[in-house]
């Protein structure tokens, strides 16, 4: 069975979008695309239609495989673009690199593709990004400056990849997720999270970490389960030189699944309001 031609795909997409707006009036659509209204949806579909009409007409689709990095097609014909949000999930044919994004992109969801590497130029011109989700790719390398210019980035998800070390992270992150990678302690710099003063949620479970990294003051939720952590000290969460020091914001710590018996370190958690989840005997 031959694949649908692009005009047919465009028609199906527009019909689907048309149904999504039926009965909504001018109310914004809630979800991952903030600010979406009936009028902006109509404008988007008109732009999409113009782009499709500009394509050369062919009786039969070309059998040559198109990739996100080698195709001349606009990104928004391979992905779905909705008012600042770009969805490139499980793209077929395979997406092996970060696609060129519209300048106004604020939310990028490029999950479950075959992206292998993040370079310094991939996000250099997209300064409006607030959320990037690259879950379920094949990323094994991220250049240190790949996210350095993203001053508005608040959420970064790199879960289910093949990372052995972390890049420099932007200072305004509130949520960072690198679950299910291959991170070891030597691949996480001592100050990797130190300057992230707004970080509230840190997820590093199912890696190969041998020690707890330095945790910023504002962190509320810390997931480190299923690593290789064997030891914690008074300075891991508290301060050995300050017996009055408290960390009331840190209310969820998971250390289960590590070769660590928490009851052997009773003085380690005196500054916390709750005990970590883990093995105590």
XYZ file of N, CA and C in Angstrom:
843
model
N 0.848 -1.198 0.000
C 0.000 0.000 0.000
C 0.880 1.242 0.000
N 0.635 2.145 -0.991
C 1.483 3.314 -1.105
C 1.087 4.371 -0.086
N 2.061 5.142 0.434
C 1.738 6.176 1.429
C 0.918 7.280 0.824
N 0.143 7.968 1.664
C -0.645 9.101 1.209
C 0.264 10.217 0.755
N -0.132 10.937 -0.282
C 0.643 12.099 -0.696
C 0.479 13.194 0.333
N 1.391 14.161 0.305
C 1.365 15.235 1.298
C 0.071 16.045 1.269
N -0.480 16.383 0.082
C -1.766 17.107 0.100
C -2.854 16.339 0.824
N -2.862 14.983 0.662
C -3.878 14.188 1.366
C -3.665 14.252 2.868
N -2.392 14.158 3.275
C -2.080 14.257 4.705
C -2.514 15.603 5.246
N -2.248 16.650 4.444
C -2.636 17.997 4.881
C -4.139 18.099 5.047
N -4.887 17.494 4.079
C -6.342 17.545 4.162
C -6.848 16.836 5.399
N -6.271 15.640 5.683
C -6.688 14.909 6.873
C -6.401 15.695 8.133
N -5.219 16.318 8.175
C -4.852 17.093 9.353
C -5.807 18.257 9.559
N -6.138 18.938 8.441
C -7.029 20.093 8.563
C -8.423 19.667 8.974
N -8.893 18.533 8.450
C -10.206 18.042 8.861
C -10.224 17.702 10.332
N -9.114 17.083 10.818
C -9.033 16.743 12.228
C -9.027 17.972 13.098
N -8.275 18.986 12.659
C -8.215 20.229 13.430
C -9.562 20.929 13.418
N -10.248 20.850 12.243
C -11.552 21.501 12.152
C -12.508 20.936 13.180
N -12.467 19.590 13.356
C -13.330 18.970 14.355
C -12.978 19.390 15.751
N -11.681 19.630 15.990
C -11.230 19.979 17.338
C -11.773 21.320 17.775
N -12.036 22.227 16.765
C -12.520 23.558 17.144
C -14.054 23.662 17.141
N -14.738 22.646 16.692
C -16.190 22.716 16.592
C -16.803 22.978 17.959
N -17.627 23.995 18.046
C -18.350 24.281 19.287
C -17.527 25.004 20.329
N -16.249 25.339 20.029
C -15.425 25.983 21.046
C -15.594 27.494 21.038
N -16.158 28.037 19.923
C -16.287 29.477 19.845
C -14.925 30.121 19.836
N -14.751 31.185 20.595
C -13.462 31.881 20.655
C -12.709 31.572 21.918
N -13.152 30.530 22.669
C -12.455 30.184 23.904
C -11.107 29.580 23.601
N -10.054 29.861 24.405
C -8.760 29.219 24.185
C -8.833 27.745 24.488
N -8.079 26.948 23.745
C -8.003 25.519 23.984
C -6.999 25.266 25.083
N -7.365 24.505 26.083
C -6.451 24.217 27.180
C -5.534 23.083 26.805
N -4.399 22.956 27.517
C -3.452 21.871 27.260
C -2.075 22.420 27.038
N -1.339 21.796 26.143
C 0.070 22.135 25.950
C 0.283 23.266 24.976
N -0.774 23.835 24.397
C -0.617 24.922 23.440
C -1.363 26.142 23.945
N -0.783 26.893 24.931
C -1.464 28.024 25.529
C -1.752 29.115 24.517
N -2.924 29.768 24.663
C -3.245 30.895 23.814
C -3.909 30.514 22.508
N -4.191 29.240 22.263
C -4.785 28.799 21.015
C -6.270 29.127 20.997
N -6.737 29.874 19.952
C -8.139 30.222 19.805
C -8.625 29.777 18.445
N -9.951 29.917 18.260
C -10.516 29.524 16.972
C -9.888 30.327 15.849
N -9.714 31.635 16.028
C -9.161 32.477 14.976
C -7.728 32.115 14.665
N -6.902 31.907 15.728
C -5.503 31.543 15.475
C -5.411 30.182 14.802
N -6.364 29.277 15.139
C -6.396 27.971 14.480
C -6.706 28.114 13.000
N -7.670 28.999 12.665
C -7.997 29.219 11.262
C -6.819 29.804 10.510
N -6.128 30.752 11.136
C -4.948 31.343 10.501
C -3.873 30.299 10.250
N -3.684 29.395 11.255
C -2.674 28.348 11.110
C -3.015 27.427 9.953
N -4.314 27.058 9.842
C -4.719 26.146 8.775
C -4.594 26.810 7.406
N -4.893 28.120 7.322
C -4.727 28.815 6.043
C -3.262 28.829 5.625
N -2.348 29.104 6.606
C -0.908 29.090 6.312
C -0.471 27.711 5.865
N -1.001 26.689 6.543
C -0.652 25.311 6.196
C -1.120 24.981 4.778
N -2.333 25.431 4.438
C -2.876 25.160 3.113
C -2.045 25.826 2.033
N -1.611 27.077 2.294
C -0.776 27.772 1.312
C 0.531 27.038 1.104
N 1.111 26.532 2.208
C 2.374 25.810 2.096
C 2.211 24.537 1.282
N 1.095 23.824 1.491
C 0.853 22.587 0.755
C 0.605 22.871 -0.715
N -0.168 23.944 -1.006
C -0.454 24.275 -2.405
C 0.811 24.651 -3.159
N 1.834 25.140 -2.436
C 3.086 25.539 -3.072
C 3.936 24.343 -3.479
N 3.604 23.158 -2.981
C 4.372 21.971 -3.338
C 4.070 21.554 -4.768
N 5.068 20.985 -5.479
C 4.808 20.508 -6.835
C 3.810 19.367 -6.822
N 2.903 19.364 -7.828
C 1.890 18.323 -7.907
C 2.461 17.114 -8.627
N 2.205 15.920 -8.096
C 2.670 14.688 -8.722
C 1.565 13.663 -8.670
N 1.462 12.851 -9.749
C 0.439 11.811 -9.786
C 0.726 10.716 -8.781
N 1.990 10.389 -8.580
C 2.394 9.342 -7.665
C 3.395 9.902 -6.675
N 3.335 9.520 -5.396
C 4.312 9.996 -4.410
C 5.694 9.479 -4.727
N 6.698 10.298 -4.433
C 8.088 9.891 -4.608
C 8.440 8.864 -3.555
N 9.060 7.754 -3.962
C 9.403 6.694 -3.028
C 10.669 6.991 -2.244
N 11.344 8.096 -2.560
C 12.578 8.436 -1.843
C 12.255 8.827 -0.413
N 12.946 8.224 0.573
C 12.692 8.524 1.988
C 13.130 9.935 2.306
N 12.303 10.662 3.060
C 12.618 12.019 3.486
C 12.980 12.004 4.947
N 14.092 12.600 5.322
C 14.493 12.694 6.714
C 14.382 14.131 7.162
N 14.238 14.329 8.487
C 14.075 15.681 9.025
C 15.300 16.520 8.789
N 16.488 15.897 8.692
C 17.701 16.692 8.546
C 18.074 16.899 7.086
N 17.541 16.068 6.164
C 17.958 16.184 4.784
C 16.862 16.678 3.863
N 15.672 16.878 4.343
C 14.542 17.255 3.508
C 14.467 18.761 3.342
N 13.913 19.185 2.179
C 13.672 20.605 1.955
C 12.302 21.025 2.473
N 11.527 20.086 2.974
C 10.202 20.418 3.474
C 10.293 21.236 4.749
N 9.392 22.210 4.946
C 9.359 22.939 6.224
C 9.094 21.986 7.376
N 9.655 22.298 8.533
C 9.471 21.445 9.708
C 8.005 21.198 10.006
N 7.182 22.197 9.798
C 5.776 22.069 10.166
C 4.970 21.239 9.177
N 5.612 20.684 8.160
C 4.960 19.670 7.349
C 5.352 18.277 7.819
N 6.414 18.181 8.592
C 6.820 16.913 9.182
C 6.285 16.776 10.601
N 6.113 17.884 11.260
C 5.628 17.917 12.638
C 4.269 18.615 12.657
N 3.756 18.853 13.839
C 2.522 19.622 13.997
C 2.870 20.886 14.772
N 2.540 22.025 14.201
C 2.859 23.308 14.835
C 1.566 24.008 15.238
N 1.456 24.351 16.515
C 0.257 24.981 17.033
C 0.630 26.134 17.951
N 0.559 27.350 17.451
C 0.731 28.554 18.261
C 1.892 28.457 19.245
N 3.089 28.337 18.752
C 4.265 28.308 19.605
C 4.668 26.938 20.087
N 3.861 25.918 19.830
C 4.180 24.549 20.220
C 4.468 23.715 18.979
N 5.540 22.929 19.044
C 5.912 22.055 17.933
C 5.942 20.618 18.438
N 5.163 19.743 17.780
C 5.081 18.336 18.156
C 5.706 17.487 17.047
N 6.814 16.835 17.365
C 7.498 15.961 16.412
C 7.669 14.600 17.062
N 6.591 13.907 17.288
C 6.638 12.666 18.045
C 6.511 11.461 17.126
N 7.457 10.519 17.254
C 7.468 9.299 16.451
C 7.358 9.625 14.960
N 8.202 10.539 14.507
C 8.174 10.969 13.108
C 8.592 9.818 12.199
N 7.882 9.664 11.112
C 8.200 8.650 10.110
C 8.230 9.318 8.745
N 9.351 9.280 8.036
C 10.599 8.547 8.293
C 11.377 9.102 9.477
N 12.380 8.334 9.908
C 13.086 8.603 11.152
C 13.648 10.016 11.226
N 13.440 10.647 12.373
C 14.060 11.938 12.666
C 15.314 11.672 13.481
N 16.480 11.975 12.926
C 17.747 11.657 13.575
C 18.472 12.887 14.103
N 17.903 14.068 13.900
C 18.514 15.301 14.407
C 17.406 16.282 14.763
N 17.725 17.256 15.591
C 16.749 18.289 15.951
C 16.371 19.057 14.692
N 15.080 19.173 14.377
C 14.672 19.888 13.158
C 14.802 21.389 13.325
N 14.840 22.092 12.203
C 14.814 23.553 12.238
C 13.448 23.988 12.752
N 13.434 24.881 13.730
C 12.191 25.262 14.397
C 11.766 26.674 14.025
N 10.458 26.945 14.006
C 9.996 28.324 13.828
C 10.570 29.218 14.926
N 10.833 30.450 14.581
C 11.514 31.374 15.507
C 10.746 31.586 16.813
N 9.426 31.478 16.763
C 8.616 31.794 17.951
C 8.337 30.563 18.807
N 8.979 29.433 18.552
C 8.692 28.206 19.284
C 8.961 28.367 20.777
N 7.974 28.033 21.592
C 8.121 28.076 23.051
C 8.138 26.679 23.654
N 7.445 25.733 23.007
C 7.332 24.375 23.538
C 7.667 23.373 22.438
N 8.681 22.558 22.681
C 9.090 21.542 21.706
C 8.928 20.154 22.320
N 8.168 19.320 21.637
C 7.998 17.922 22.031
C 8.501 17.047 20.880
N 9.695 16.520 21.026
C 10.292 15.673 19.990
C 10.582 14.303 20.580
N 9.543 13.668 21.106
C 9.690 12.411 21.844
C 9.652 11.205 20.906
N 10.380 10.170 21.329
C 10.338 8.865 20.670
C 10.715 8.944 19.190
N 11.853 9.564 18.965
C 12.462 9.594 17.646
C 13.836 8.929 17.734
N 14.722 9.249 16.810
C 16.061 8.648 16.810
C 17.135 9.736 16.760
N 16.860 10.828 17.474
C 17.845 11.912 17.577
C 19.038 11.403 18.372
N 20.245 11.611 17.846
C 21.440 11.035 18.449
C 22.319 12.054 19.168
N 22.206 13.317 18.772
C 23.149 14.313 19.281
C 22.490 15.684 19.298
N 22.852 16.485 20.313
C 22.401 17.873 20.396
C 23.624 18.772 20.288
N 23.660 19.618 19.282
C 24.798 20.500 19.071
C 24.514 21.929 19.498
N 25.558 22.759 19.492
C 25.431 24.148 19.929
C 24.504 24.971 19.042
N 24.360 24.571 17.793
C 23.560 25.359 16.848
C 22.088 24.947 16.805
N 21.750 23.842 17.434
C 20.391 23.321 17.303
C 19.335 24.253 17.887
N 19.646 24.913 18.984
C 18.677 25.811 19.623
C 19.197 27.251 19.707
N 20.279 27.543 19.013
C 20.955 28.838 19.174
C 20.061 30.021 18.812
N 19.157 29.842 17.849
C 18.331 30.960 17.380
C 16.905 30.938 17.933
N 16.599 29.972 18.788
C 15.228 29.837 19.308
C 15.221 30.270 20.768
N 15.334 31.561 20.988
C 15.489 32.094 22.344
C 14.181 32.137 23.119
N 13.078 31.778 22.479
C 11.764 31.812 23.139
C 11.410 30.492 23.816
N 12.264 29.483 23.707
C 11.939 28.158 24.241
C 11.762 28.184 25.757
N 10.656 27.608 26.212
C 10.376 27.478 27.640
C 10.376 26.011 28.085
N 10.086 25.115 27.152
C 10.027 23.689 27.494
C 10.570 22.873 26.325
N 11.457 21.925 26.645
C 11.976 20.985 25.653
C 11.802 19.579 26.206
N 11.158 18.717 25.442
C 10.976 17.319 25.841
C 11.531 16.417 24.743
N 12.641 15.734 25.060
C 13.311 14.846 24.107
C 13.311 13.410 24.611
N 12.271 13.042 25.331
C 12.149 11.692 25.885
C 12.225 10.628 24.785
N 12.924 9.537 25.085
C 12.861 8.363 24.228
C 13.579 8.484 22.908
N 14.709 9.187 22.884
C 15.537 9.253 21.690
C 16.800 8.399 21.894
N 17.828 8.661 21.099
C 19.090 7.925 21.194
C 20.239 8.873 21.520
N 19.945 9.920 22.265
C 20.932 10.979 22.508
C 22.034 10.473 23.433
N 23.260 10.508 22.934
C 24.417 10.090 23.726
C 25.380 11.247 23.968
N 25.182 12.356 23.252
C 26.100 13.495 23.402
C 25.326 14.803 23.289
N 25.619 15.709 24.213
C 25.071 17.069 24.157
C 26.226 18.029 24.385
N 26.475 18.902 23.443
C 27.562 19.873 23.601
C 27.251 20.823 24.755
N 28.303 21.266 25.440
C 28.123 22.067 26.655
C 27.315 23.338 26.439
N 27.424 23.949 25.288
C 26.715 25.202 25.056
C 25.376 25.044 24.373
N 24.869 23.827 24.270
C 23.638 23.580 23.517
C 22.434 24.333 24.079
N 22.390 24.524 25.411
C 21.249 25.190 26.038
C 21.632 26.541 26.656
N 22.844 26.978 26.434
C 23.366 28.146 27.168
C 22.642 29.450 26.843
N 22.081 29.577 25.650
C 21.418 30.820 25.260
C 19.918 30.818 25.584
N 19.430 29.721 26.135
C 17.983 29.607 26.375
C 17.634 30.164 27.752
N 17.600 31.472 27.838
C 17.413 32.146 29.129
C 15.995 31.991 29.670
N 15.036 31.565 28.838
C 13.650 31.397 29.282
C 13.305 29.941 29.565
N 14.231 29.029 29.321
C 13.924 27.600 29.452
C 13.676 27.239 30.909
N 12.511 26.647 31.176
C 12.125 26.259 32.530
C 12.055 24.748 32.717
N 11.718 24.019 31.667
C 11.565 22.570 31.778
C 12.375 21.875 30.688
N 13.218 20.928 31.118
C 14.051 20.183 30.178
C 13.964 18.703 30.520
N 13.474 17.908 29.572
C 13.321 16.473 29.779
C 14.197 15.715 28.786
N 15.138 14.934 29.335
C 16.057 14.124 28.524
C 15.945 12.655 28.900
N 14.811 12.271 29.452
C 14.627 10.904 29.942
C 14.697 9.889 28.812
N 15.109 8.667 29.177
C 15.142 7.532 28.249
C 16.024 7.791 27.039
N 17.242 8.226 27.316
C 18.247 8.403 26.282
C 19.497 7.607 26.660
N 20.654 7.991 26.133
C 21.888 7.242 26.365
C 23.012 8.148 26.867
N 22.643 9.136 27.676
C 23.624 10.111 28.166
C 24.543 9.498 29.211
N 25.836 9.780 29.087
C 26.810 9.378 30.102
C 27.308 10.594 30.879
N 27.018 11.787 30.378
C 27.359 13.003 31.116
C 26.355 14.098 30.791
N 26.247 15.060 31.703
C 25.305 16.153 31.537
C 26.007 17.391 30.992
N 25.318 18.159 30.155
C 25.874 19.425 29.672
C 25.632 20.529 30.700
N 26.121 21.721 30.405
C 25.773 22.887 31.223
C 24.282 23.155 31.058
N 23.633 23.467 32.177
C 22.186 23.662 32.161
C 21.843 25.135 32.371
N 20.789 25.632 31.720
C 20.401 27.043 31.869
C 19.891 27.349 33.273
N 20.143 28.554 33.734
C 19.930 28.915 35.134
C 18.503 29.022 35.593
N 17.512 29.133 34.681
C 16.124 29.318 35.097
C 15.323 28.025 35.139
N 15.991 26.888 35.001
C 15.269 25.622 35.027
C 14.526 25.438 36.347
N 13.283 25.010 36.258
C 12.521 24.634 37.446
C 12.310 23.118 37.506
N 12.429 22.457 36.347
C 12.179 21.029 36.264
C 13.192 20.399 35.316
N 13.982 19.436 35.839
C 14.953 18.738 34.997
C 14.796 17.233 35.183
N 14.657 16.526 34.068
C 14.414 15.090 34.105
C 15.417 14.378 33.208
N 16.285 13.556 33.835
C 17.230 12.727 33.079
C 17.124 11.277 33.542
N 15.908 10.846 33.883
C 15.690 9.449 34.257
C 16.073 8.507 33.115
N 16.472 7.287 33.474
C 16.724 6.234 32.493
C 17.764 6.655 31.445
N 18.941 7.018 31.934
C 20.089 7.241 31.078
C 21.230 6.354 31.584
N 22.460 6.718 31.292
C 23.618 5.948 31.743
C 24.599 6.847 32.494
N 24.049 7.786 33.258
C 24.870 8.774 33.955
C 25.616 8.154 35.128
N 26.914 8.448 35.190
C 27.721 8.123 36.359
C 28.127 9.421 37.034
N 28.584 9.310 38.273
C 28.943 10.514 39.025
C 30.010 11.333 38.303
N 30.955 10.688 37.662
C 32.010 11.419 36.953
C 31.472 12.182 35.748
N 30.282 11.839 35.293
C 29.667 12.551 34.181
C 28.776 13.700 34.609
N 28.672 13.933 35.927
C 27.871 15.038 36.468
C 28.810 15.954 37.247
N 29.069 17.123 36.736
C 30.000 18.040 37.388
C 29.519 18.399 38.789
N 30.483 18.667 39.669
C 30.151 18.950 41.073
C 29.175 20.114 41.208
N 29.281 21.096 40.314
C 28.408 22.278 40.383
C 27.323 22.247 39.308
N 26.999 21.051 38.803
C 26.038 20.933 37.697
C 24.704 21.581 38.027
N 24.268 21.487 39.289
C 22.965 22.026 39.680
C 23.089 23.206 40.645
N 24.302 23.524 41.047
C 24.530 24.513 42.105
C 23.917 25.869 41.789
N 24.021 26.311 40.535
C 23.545 27.641 40.165
C 22.083 27.659 39.726
N 21.437 26.513 39.783
C 20.028 26.452 39.380
C 19.144 26.800 40.574
N 19.089 28.058 40.898
C 18.440 28.513 42.129
C 16.919 28.379 42.097
N 16.344 28.170 40.907
C 14.883 28.020 40.799
C 14.458 26.565 40.610
N 15.415 25.656 40.621
C 15.100 24.250 40.368
C 14.263 23.683 41.507
N 13.090 23.132 41.174
C 12.194 22.549 42.173
C 12.066 21.039 42.042
N 12.226 20.515 40.832
C 12.014 19.096 40.590
C 13.217 18.526 39.836
N 13.889 17.561 40.466
C 15.099 16.976 39.893
C 14.939 15.460 39.845
N 14.948 14.921 38.644
C 14.723 13.490 38.436
C 15.957 12.858 37.784
N 16.635 11.981 38.545
C 17.846 11.313 38.063
C 17.793 9.816 38.358
N 16.615 9.259 38.376
C 16.479 7.840 38.712
C 16.939 6.952 37.558
N 17.228 5.692 37.888
C 17.573 4.672 36.894
C 18.768 5.086 36.038
N 19.815 5.512 36.749
C 21.094 5.794 36.124
C 22.168 4.936 36.806
N 23.411 5.387 36.783
C 24.507 4.646 37.405
C 25.307 5.538 38.356
N 24.635 6.487 38.988
C 25.290 7.422 39.907
C 25.788 6.698 41.148
N 27.012 7.049 41.581
C 27.580 6.443 42.781
C 27.422 7.331 44.009
N 27.036 8.579 43.812
C 26.898 9.525 44.925
C 25.777 10.509 44.628
N 25.278 11.144 45.677
C 24.238 12.163 45.523
C 24.898 13.463 45.088
N 24.460 14.061 43.990
C 25.047 15.336 43.573
C 24.643 16.465 44.508
N 25.279 17.609 44.379
C 24.944 18.760 45.207
C 23.557 19.272 44.814
N 22.671 19.363 45.801
C 21.268 19.683 45.541
C 20.979 21.140 45.918
N 20.450 21.956 44.986
C 20.127 23.355 45.290
C 19.070 23.485 46.383
N 19.035 24.635 47.010
C 18.152 24.878 48.153
C 16.671 24.767 47.818
N 16.265 25.153 46.613
C 14.839 25.222 46.289
C 14.226 23.891 45.885
N 15.027 22.856 45.746
C 14.494 21.579 45.270
C 13.468 21.023 46.251
N 12.326 20.623 45.723
C 11.253 20.026 46.523
C 11.197 18.515 46.351
N 11.386 18.063 45.119
C 11.297 16.645 44.806
C 12.607 16.173 44.199
N 13.172 15.105 44.779
C 14.447 14.562 44.321
C 14.302 13.057 44.136
N 14.455 12.593 42.919
C 14.359 11.164 42.627
C 15.732 10.629 42.221
N 16.270 9.729 43.049
C 17.572 9.108 42.796
C 17.477 7.588 42.923
N 16.292 7.051 42.810
C 16.124 5.610 42.984
C 16.793 4.839 41.843
N 17.170 3.602 42.162
C 17.741 2.685 41.171
C 19.024 3.228 40.544
N 19.939 3.671 41.421
C 21.292 4.031 41.026
C 22.273 3.124 41.761
N 23.529 3.528 41.847
C 24.555 2.746 42.554
C 25.098 3.506 43.762
N 24.264 4.310 44.391
C 24.688 5.139 45.529
C 24.921 4.245 46.749
N 26.113 4.338 47.322
C 26.485 3.463 48.446
C 26.666 4.214 49.746
N 26.701 5.553 49.684
C 27.005 6.288 50.910
C 26.392 7.680 50.861
N 26.020 8.193 52.028
C 25.603 9.579 52.203
C 26.274 10.102 53.465
N 26.428 11.415 53.547
C 27.075 12.012 54.715
C 26.207 13.123 55.279
N 26.647 13.714 56.379
C 25.899 14.817 56.989
C 25.758 15.973 56.012
N 26.736 16.151 55.140
C 26.716 17.280 54.205
C 25.974 16.973 52.906
N 25.462 15.776 52.773
C 24.719 15.443 51.556
C 23.462 16.288 51.441
N 22.698 16.392 52.518
C 21.481 17.196 52.532
C 21.550 18.330 53.547
N 22.288 18.126 54.627
C 22.361 19.109 55.715
C 23.750 19.752 55.740
N 24.095 20.376 56.871
C 25.401 21.037 57.005
C 26.028 20.617 58.325
N 27.180 20.006 58.232
C 27.843 19.503 59.438
C 28.277 20.623 60.366
N 28.472 21.828 59.824
C 28.939 22.953 60.643
C 27.801 23.865 61.099
N 26.553 23.453 60.860
C 25.413 24.276 61.252
C 24.274 23.365 61.718
N 24.190 23.164 63.017
C 23.185 22.250 63.577
C 21.773 22.837 63.533
N 21.643 24.128 63.225
C 20.337 24.773 63.158
C 19.795 24.849 61.718
N 20.573 24.370 60.802
C 20.188 24.444 59.397
C 19.004 23.516 59.105
N 18.004 24.033 58.359
C 16.818 23.254 58.006
C 16.550 23.353 56.495
N 15.939 22.278 55.955
C 15.538 22.274 54.547
C 14.063 21.893 54.454
N 13.175 22.804 54.798
C 11.739 22.474 54.817
C 11.149 22.242 53.428
N 11.773 22.766 52.391
C 11.204 22.630 51.040
C 11.410 21.236 50.454
N 12.454 20.552 50.876
C 12.758 19.241 50.323
C 11.858 18.202 50.992
N 10.738 17.907 50.345
C 9.710 17.080 50.974
C 9.569 15.688 50.351
N 10.325 15.405 49.300
C 10.274 14.066 48.699
C 11.663 13.669 48.203
N 12.230 12.637 48.824
C 13.542 12.112 48.427
C 13.405 10.609 48.242
N 13.742 10.132 47.071
C 13.703 8.690 46.827
C 15.113 8.156 46.605
N 15.499 7.247 47.505
C 16.801 6.588 47.409
C 16.637 5.065 47.374
N 15.425 4.603 47.175
C 15.195 3.159 47.105
C 15.854 2.585 45.840
N 16.225 1.323 45.930
C 16.875 0.684 44.800
C 18.350 0.971 44.697
N 18.939 1.544 45.769
C 20.385 1.773 45.830
C 21.000 0.819 46.865
N 22.274 0.455 46.719
C 22.935 -0.390 47.735
C 23.325 0.446 48.946
N 22.325 0.976 49.625
C 22.526 1.926 50.713
C 21.532 1.635 51.831
N 22.043 1.439 53.058
C 21.188 1.225 54.221
C 21.108 2.559 54.971
N 19.961 3.207 54.886
C 19.816 4.573 55.397
C 19.899 4.642 56.916
N 19.552 3.577 57.625
C 19.581 3.607 59.092
C 21.003 3.710 59.640
N 21.993 3.471 58.821
C 23.391 3.591 59.255
C 23.858 5.045 59.289
N 23.009 5.946 58.830
C 23.398 7.366 58.744
C 22.336 8.233 59.423
N 22.105 8.071 60.702
C 21.005 8.780 61.382
C 21.173 10.287 61.425
N 22.407 10.791 61.400
C 22.629 12.237 61.487
C 22.535 12.931 60.129
N 22.334 12.150 59.098
C 22.345 12.709 57.740
C 21.068 13.456 57.395
N 19.974 13.162 58.100
C 18.670 13.695 57.704
C 18.052 14.608 58.754
N 18.851 15.105 59.689
C 18.312 15.905 60.806
C 17.717 17.234 60.359
N 18.122 17.736 59.215
C 17.614 19.031 58.749
C 16.352 18.902 57.905
N 15.901 17.671 57.666
C 14.760 17.428 56.794
C 13.468 17.249 57.584
N 12.355 17.575 56.957
C 11.051 17.361 57.579
C 10.555 15.934 57.379
N 11.082 15.253 56.343
C 10.665 13.879 56.055
C 11.909 13.035 55.811
N 11.808 11.739 56.112
C 12.901 10.833 55.828
C 12.844 10.380 54.373
N 13.986 10.106 53.762
C 13.990 9.603 52.390
C 13.350 8.220 52.300
N 12.817 7.926 51.136
C 12.324 6.570 50.850
C 13.522 5.712 50.476
N 13.654 4.572 51.140
C 14.779 3.695 50.840
C 14.884 2.543 51.805
N 16.007 1.851 51.775
C 16.231 0.691 52.622
C 16.772 1.130 53.984
N 16.107 0.695 55.055
C 16.535 1.076 56.412
C 17.047 -0.116 57.206
N 16.942 -1.303 56.683
C 17.491 -2.461 57.387
C 17.776 -3.596 56.415
